[in-house]
Short mmCIF file of C-alpha atoms and ligand atoms in Angstrom, two decimals:
data_model
loop_
_atom_site.label_atom_id
_atom_site.label_comp_id
_atom_site.label_asym_id
_atom_site.label_seq_id
_atom_site.Cartn_x
_atom_site.Cartn_y
_atom_site.Cartn_z
CA MET A 345 18.91 -7.50 -5.02
CA HIS A 346 17.79 -4.93 -7.55
CA THR A 347 20.20 -2.38 -9.17
CA PHE A 348 19.60 1.02 -10.64
CA GLU A 349 19.77 -0.53 -14.02
CA HIS A 350 16.98 -2.92 -13.26
CA ILE A 351 14.78 0.00 -12.35
CA GLU A 352 15.58 1.70 -15.58
CA GLU A 353 14.87 -1.36 -17.57
CA ALA A 354 11.46 -1.78 -16.01
CA ARG A 355 10.77 1.96 -16.36
CA ASP A 356 11.71 2.03 -19.99
CA TYR A 357 9.46 -1.02 -20.74
CA ILE A 358 6.55 0.60 -19.07
CA LEU A 359 6.93 3.99 -20.75
CA GLN A 360 7.03 2.11 -24.14
CA GLN A 361 3.68 0.86 -23.60
CA THR A 362 1.82 4.13 -23.01
CA ASP A 363 2.03 7.88 -23.71
CA TYR A 364 0.66 8.50 -20.14
CA ARG A 365 3.05 9.88 -17.71
CA PRO A 366 1.33 9.21 -14.31
CA THR A 367 2.34 11.26 -11.18
CA ILE A 368 0.07 9.43 -8.81
CA GLY A 369 0.64 5.80 -7.88
CA LEU A 370 -1.94 3.42 -6.35
CA ILE A 371 -1.22 0.18 -4.60
CA LEU A 372 -4.59 -1.57 -4.43
CA GLY A 373 -4.83 -4.20 -1.73
CA SER A 374 -7.39 -6.87 -0.79
CA GLY A 375 -10.95 -6.07 -2.03
CA LEU A 376 -9.98 -2.91 -3.84
CA GLY A 377 -8.35 -4.38 -6.94
CA GLY A 378 -11.62 -3.87 -8.74
CA LEU A 379 -11.06 -0.06 -8.65
CA ALA A 380 -8.31 -0.62 -11.31
CA GLY A 381 -11.25 -1.60 -13.52
CA GLU A 382 -12.73 1.87 -13.53
CA ILE A 383 -9.50 3.37 -14.93
CA GLU A 384 -10.29 4.82 -18.26
CA GLU A 385 -8.46 4.48 -21.45
CA ALA A 386 -6.42 1.94 -19.50
CA VAL A 387 -3.19 0.34 -20.59
CA VAL A 388 -2.77 -2.88 -18.72
CA ILE A 389 0.65 -4.41 -18.23
CA PRO A 390 0.89 -7.96 -16.65
CA TYR A 391 3.72 -8.01 -14.04
CA GLY A 392 5.08 -11.03 -15.79
CA ASN A 393 5.91 -8.73 -18.82
CA ILE A 394 7.70 -6.17 -16.84
CA PRO A 395 11.46 -6.64 -16.52
CA HIS A 396 12.49 -7.84 -12.93
CA PHE A 397 9.02 -7.70 -11.43
CA ALA A 398 7.92 -10.57 -9.34
CA GLN A 399 4.75 -12.52 -9.83
CA SER A 400 1.80 -12.15 -7.50
CA THR A 401 0.86 -15.55 -5.86
CA VAL A 402 -2.23 -14.39 -3.63
CA GLU A 403 -5.54 -15.43 -5.31
CA SER A 404 -7.30 -12.27 -4.47
CA HIS A 405 -4.64 -10.06 -6.15
CA ALA A 406 -4.73 -9.78 -9.97
CA GLY A 407 -1.10 -9.12 -10.79
CA GLN A 408 -1.05 -6.32 -13.32
CA LEU A 409 -0.18 -2.56 -13.60
CA VAL A 410 -3.01 -0.46 -14.80
CA ILE A 411 -2.24 2.96 -16.28
CA GLY A 412 -4.83 5.51 -17.37
CA LYS A 413 -7.21 8.11 -16.04
CA LEU A 414 -9.27 8.05 -12.85
CA GLU A 415 -11.20 10.99 -11.71
CA GLY A 416 -9.36 12.96 -14.45
CA LYS A 417 -6.04 12.17 -12.88
CA VAL A 418 -3.34 10.09 -14.74
CA VAL A 419 -2.53 7.11 -12.36
CA VAL A 420 -0.55 4.04 -12.35
CA ALA A 421 -2.14 1.40 -10.17
CA MET A 422 -0.89 -1.89 -9.00
CA GLN A 423 -3.71 -4.35 -9.15
CA GLY A 424 -2.41 -6.77 -6.64
CA ARG A 425 0.75 -6.25 -4.68
CA PHE A 426 3.70 -8.52 -3.57
CA HIS A 427 3.93 -9.60 0.00
CA TYR A 428 6.90 -10.75 2.12
CA TYR A 429 4.96 -13.83 3.34
CA GLU A 430 4.77 -15.04 -0.17
CA GLY A 431 8.50 -15.46 -0.17
CA HIS A 432 9.46 -12.42 -2.18
CA SER A 433 12.49 -10.56 -0.87
CA PRO A 434 12.02 -7.20 0.73
CA ALA A 435 13.59 -5.72 -2.55
CA SER A 436 11.24 -7.59 -4.82
CA VAL A 437 8.12 -6.38 -2.56
CA THR A 438 9.31 -2.75 -3.04
CA PHE A 439 10.71 -2.75 -6.51
CA PRO A 440 7.41 -1.48 -7.97
CA VAL A 441 7.65 1.62 -5.81
CA ARG A 442 11.23 2.15 -7.17
CA VAL A 443 9.84 1.90 -10.63
CA MET A 444 6.87 4.08 -10.03
CA LYS A 445 9.21 6.79 -8.90
CA ALA A 446 11.47 6.31 -12.05
CA ILE A 447 8.29 6.92 -14.26
CA GLY A 448 7.58 10.12 -12.50
CA VAL A 449 5.22 9.21 -9.69
CA GLN A 450 5.22 11.79 -6.92
CA ASP A 451 2.33 10.73 -4.61
CA LEU A 452 1.78 7.11 -3.57
CA ILE A 453 -1.50 6.02 -2.34
CA ILE A 454 -1.63 2.59 -0.64
CA THR A 455 -4.56 0.61 0.54
CA ASN A 456 -4.60 -2.52 2.58
CA ALA A 457 -6.84 -4.90 4.76
CA CYS A 458 -5.94 -5.25 8.35
CA GLY A 459 -7.17 -6.33 11.73
CA ALA A 460 -8.32 -3.90 14.54
CA ILE A 461 -6.08 -3.83 17.67
CA ASN A 462 -7.98 -0.77 18.94
CA GLU A 463 -11.19 -2.31 20.42
CA SER A 464 -13.15 0.88 19.56
CA PHE A 465 -12.85 0.15 15.84
CA GLN A 466 -15.27 -2.09 13.86
CA PRO A 467 -15.00 -4.35 10.82
CA GLY A 468 -15.86 -2.14 7.82
CA ASP A 469 -14.16 0.96 9.25
CA LEU A 470 -11.60 2.68 7.18
CA MET A 471 -8.40 4.11 9.02
CA VAL A 472 -6.00 6.62 7.63
CA ILE A 473 -2.41 5.44 8.73
CA SER A 474 -0.80 8.16 10.82
CA ASP A 475 2.35 6.20 11.50
CA HIS A 476 3.49 2.68 11.65
CA ILE A 477 5.58 0.25 13.90
CA ASN A 478 7.71 -2.19 11.94
CA MET A 479 7.28 -5.64 13.45
CA MET A 480 8.10 -7.46 10.28
CA GLY A 481 11.59 -8.17 11.14
CA ILE A 482 12.98 -6.91 7.99
CA ASN A 483 13.91 -3.40 6.29
CA PRO A 484 13.82 -3.10 2.54
CA LEU A 485 16.86 -0.81 2.80
CA ILE A 486 19.21 -3.13 4.45
CA GLY A 487 22.27 -3.59 2.18
CA PRO A 488 24.43 -1.26 0.13
CA ASN A 489 22.75 2.15 -0.41
CA ASP A 490 22.58 3.66 -4.00
CA GLU A 491 22.65 7.39 -3.34
CA ARG A 492 20.86 7.82 -6.72
CA LEU A 493 17.80 6.28 -5.14
CA GLY A 494 17.83 8.14 -1.69
CA VAL A 495 19.94 8.87 1.43
CA ARG A 496 21.59 6.07 3.66
CA PHE A 497 19.64 7.17 6.57
CA PRO A 498 16.05 8.45 5.60
CA ASP A 499 13.92 10.35 7.91
CA MET A 500 10.72 8.58 8.86
CA SER A 501 9.36 11.25 11.23
CA ALA A 502 6.46 12.07 8.75
CA ALA A 503 6.31 9.02 6.75
CA TYR A 504 2.57 9.39 6.08
CA HIS A 505 2.18 12.75 4.43
CA PRO A 506 0.29 15.21 7.09
CA GLU A 507 -1.28 17.10 4.08
CA LEU A 508 -2.46 14.00 2.33
CA ARG A 509 -3.76 12.78 5.70
CA ALA A 510 -5.70 15.95 6.34
CA LEU A 511 -7.07 15.61 2.66
CA ALA A 512 -8.31 12.06 3.28
CA ARG A 513 -10.11 13.30 6.47
CA LYS A 514 -11.58 16.18 4.60
CA VAL A 515 -12.92 14.12 1.70
CA ALA A 516 -14.24 11.53 4.32
CA ASP A 517 -15.93 14.35 6.19
CA LYS A 518 -17.65 15.58 2.89
CA GLN A 519 -18.75 12.03 2.06
CA GLN A 520 -20.01 11.62 5.67
CA ILE A 521 -17.86 8.56 6.15
CA ASP A 522 -16.65 8.06 9.73
CA ILE A 523 -12.97 7.70 9.36
CA GLN A 524 -10.31 6.45 11.97
CA GLU A 525 -6.76 7.38 12.21
CA GLY A 526 -4.13 5.33 13.86
CA VAL A 527 -0.75 3.51 13.96
CA TYR A 528 -0.37 0.40 11.76
CA VAL A 529 1.72 -2.38 12.85
CA SER A 530 3.17 -4.57 10.26
CA TRP A 531 3.69 -8.31 10.76
CA SER A 532 5.26 -10.74 8.46
CA GLY A 533 2.47 -13.34 8.50
CA PRO A 534 1.33 -15.58 6.93
CA ALA A 535 0.02 -16.89 10.30
CA PHE A 536 -2.23 -14.41 11.98
CA GLU A 537 -0.91 -13.00 15.34
CA THR A 538 -1.59 -14.76 18.71
CA PRO A 539 -3.77 -12.97 21.35
CA ALA A 540 -0.51 -12.23 23.42
CA GLU A 541 1.17 -10.68 20.26
CA ILE A 542 -1.80 -8.44 19.92
CA ARG A 543 -1.74 -7.44 23.48
CA MET A 544 1.91 -6.50 22.95
CA MET A 545 1.06 -4.44 19.89
CA ARG A 546 -1.72 -2.69 21.92
CA ILE A 547 0.73 -1.95 24.73
CA VAL A 548 3.26 -0.31 22.34
CA GLY A 549 0.67 1.82 20.69
CA GLY A 550 -0.79 -0.07 17.61
CA ASP A 551 -4.20 0.32 16.51
CA ALA A 552 -4.39 -2.06 13.58
CA VAL A 553 -2.21 -4.86 12.34
CA GLY A 554 -1.52 -6.10 8.79
CA MET A 555 1.08 -8.10 6.55
CA SER A 556 1.93 -5.41 3.88
CA THR A 557 2.34 -1.63 3.32
CA VAL A 558 5.33 -0.96 5.54
CA PRO A 559 8.09 -2.06 3.33
CA GLU A 560 6.53 -0.02 0.38
CA VAL A 561 6.20 2.92 2.73
CA ILE A 562 9.89 2.83 3.80
CA VAL A 563 11.09 2.75 0.22
CA ALA A 564 8.64 5.40 -0.85
CA ASN A 565 10.06 7.75 1.79
CA HIS A 566 13.67 6.83 0.79
CA ALA A 567 12.65 7.76 -2.74
CA GLY A 568 11.05 10.99 -1.62
CA LEU A 569 7.45 10.32 -2.58
CA ARG A 570 4.58 11.61 -0.61
CA VAL A 571 2.54 8.82 0.96
CA LEU A 572 -1.01 8.33 1.95
CA ALA A 573 -2.05 4.85 3.27
CA ILE A 574 -5.61 3.89 4.16
CA SER A 575 -6.56 0.48 5.75
CA CYS A 576 -9.78 -1.26 5.66
CA ILE A 577 -10.51 -2.76 9.00
CA CYS A 578 -11.76 -6.32 8.26
CA ASN A 579 -11.73 -8.20 11.47
CA MET A 580 -10.91 -7.69 15.26
CA ALA A 581 -7.41 -8.91 15.90
CA ALA A 582 -6.79 -12.10 17.72
CA GLY A 583 -8.01 -12.60 21.13
CA ILE A 584 -10.59 -9.78 20.99
CA LEU A 585 -13.44 -11.92 20.21
CA PRO A 586 -13.91 -15.56 21.21
CA GLN A 587 -13.94 -17.02 17.61
CA PRO A 588 -10.97 -17.78 15.26
CA ILE A 589 -9.93 -15.38 12.45
CA THR A 590 -10.46 -16.60 8.96
CA ALA A 591 -9.11 -15.32 5.72
CA ASP A 592 -12.63 -15.65 4.28
CA GLU A 593 -14.05 -13.27 6.86
CA VAL A 594 -11.22 -10.87 6.03
CA PHE A 595 -11.91 -10.89 2.23
CA GLU A 596 -15.65 -10.71 2.91
CA ALA A 597 -15.32 -7.65 5.04
CA ALA A 598 -12.88 -6.13 2.49
CA GLY A 599 -15.54 -6.73 -0.32
CA ASN A 600 -18.28 -5.17 1.81
CA ALA A 601 -16.35 -1.97 2.42
CA ARG A 602 -15.31 -1.73 -1.22
CA ASN A 603 -17.80 0.80 -2.35
CA LYS A 604 -17.27 3.12 0.54
CA PHE A 605 -13.48 2.71 0.08
CA ALA A 606 -13.55 3.33 -3.74
CA ALA A 607 -15.73 6.40 -3.21
CA LEU A 608 -13.25 7.78 -0.70
CA LEU A 609 -10.29 7.16 -2.90
CA LYS A 610 -11.87 8.72 -6.01
CA GLY A 611 -12.83 11.78 -3.84
CA ILE A 612 -9.20 12.07 -2.70
CA LEU A 613 -8.03 11.76 -6.41
CA GLN A 614 -10.27 14.62 -7.30
CA GLU A 615 -8.57 16.98 -4.95
CA VAL A 616 -5.07 15.71 -4.64
N1 HPA B 683 -3.75 -9.67 11.15
C1 HPA B 683 -2.89 -9.39 10.25
N2 HPA B 683 -3.20 -9.16 8.93
C2 HPA B 683 -4.50 -8.91 8.66
C3 HPA B 683 -5.56 -9.23 9.77
C4 HPA B 683 -5.06 -9.46 11.04
O1 HPA B 683 -5.95 -9.65 11.82
N3 HPA B 683 -6.69 -8.91 9.03
C5 HPA B 683 -6.33 -8.70 7.75
N4 HPA B 683 -5.05 -8.65 7.56
#
């Protein structure tokens, strides 16, 4: 459980490290962490130094906040995120979103790696998330509601901001990147889904499945942030192809799509 005071302590610590006042937040998932290395005049703050931040345990995620300029915009980037499957509480997973809001962020851009439920997608495709189905079995807003942070019952009918989605499609068009758009289903993991679970997700309208993003998006909407989320399709979900899914193929596909993904994000930053 994190309190308003915890958020203030983390905010104050971060603002003491830099004169930058970012209005755009980035959560960089698997494969895209390297983009944080392109942030200019960067101030790097390891999560371990920030009051009340958790520690990232996933090898492919660095675990630091990077604040500086990217494409002329002042950004705060999470290089590595916290996942529920690591054992972090939903409150810890989403605490950085609260802190971003507290330091002045208005727009949150989230990236992730996911598997394709939609059989017309291919590994390497990028997908703008249009909506989600929460199958993680948790909601980070469960518990007492602090009205200073948001309302008890936040609206989720446009959780992924329509203008930002349109901007992402426009930039993709300009860069001649084929971009998909679809519904992201969140799964706690860490085990990948079974083929039967993927069939269920397809029946209810899912296009892609992953183990992150949805907690952060719920909290961002509670906090009144505008959200854009883009997934890298790294594999066909369980049961679509005969072979098993491996984490290595996921990381490899995320790495291969990295340049295209980074170019898209930078193009979006130019125009946001
Ligand atoms: N399922 C869940 N999460 C994922 C997958 C998947 O197939 N690929 C990458 N992240």
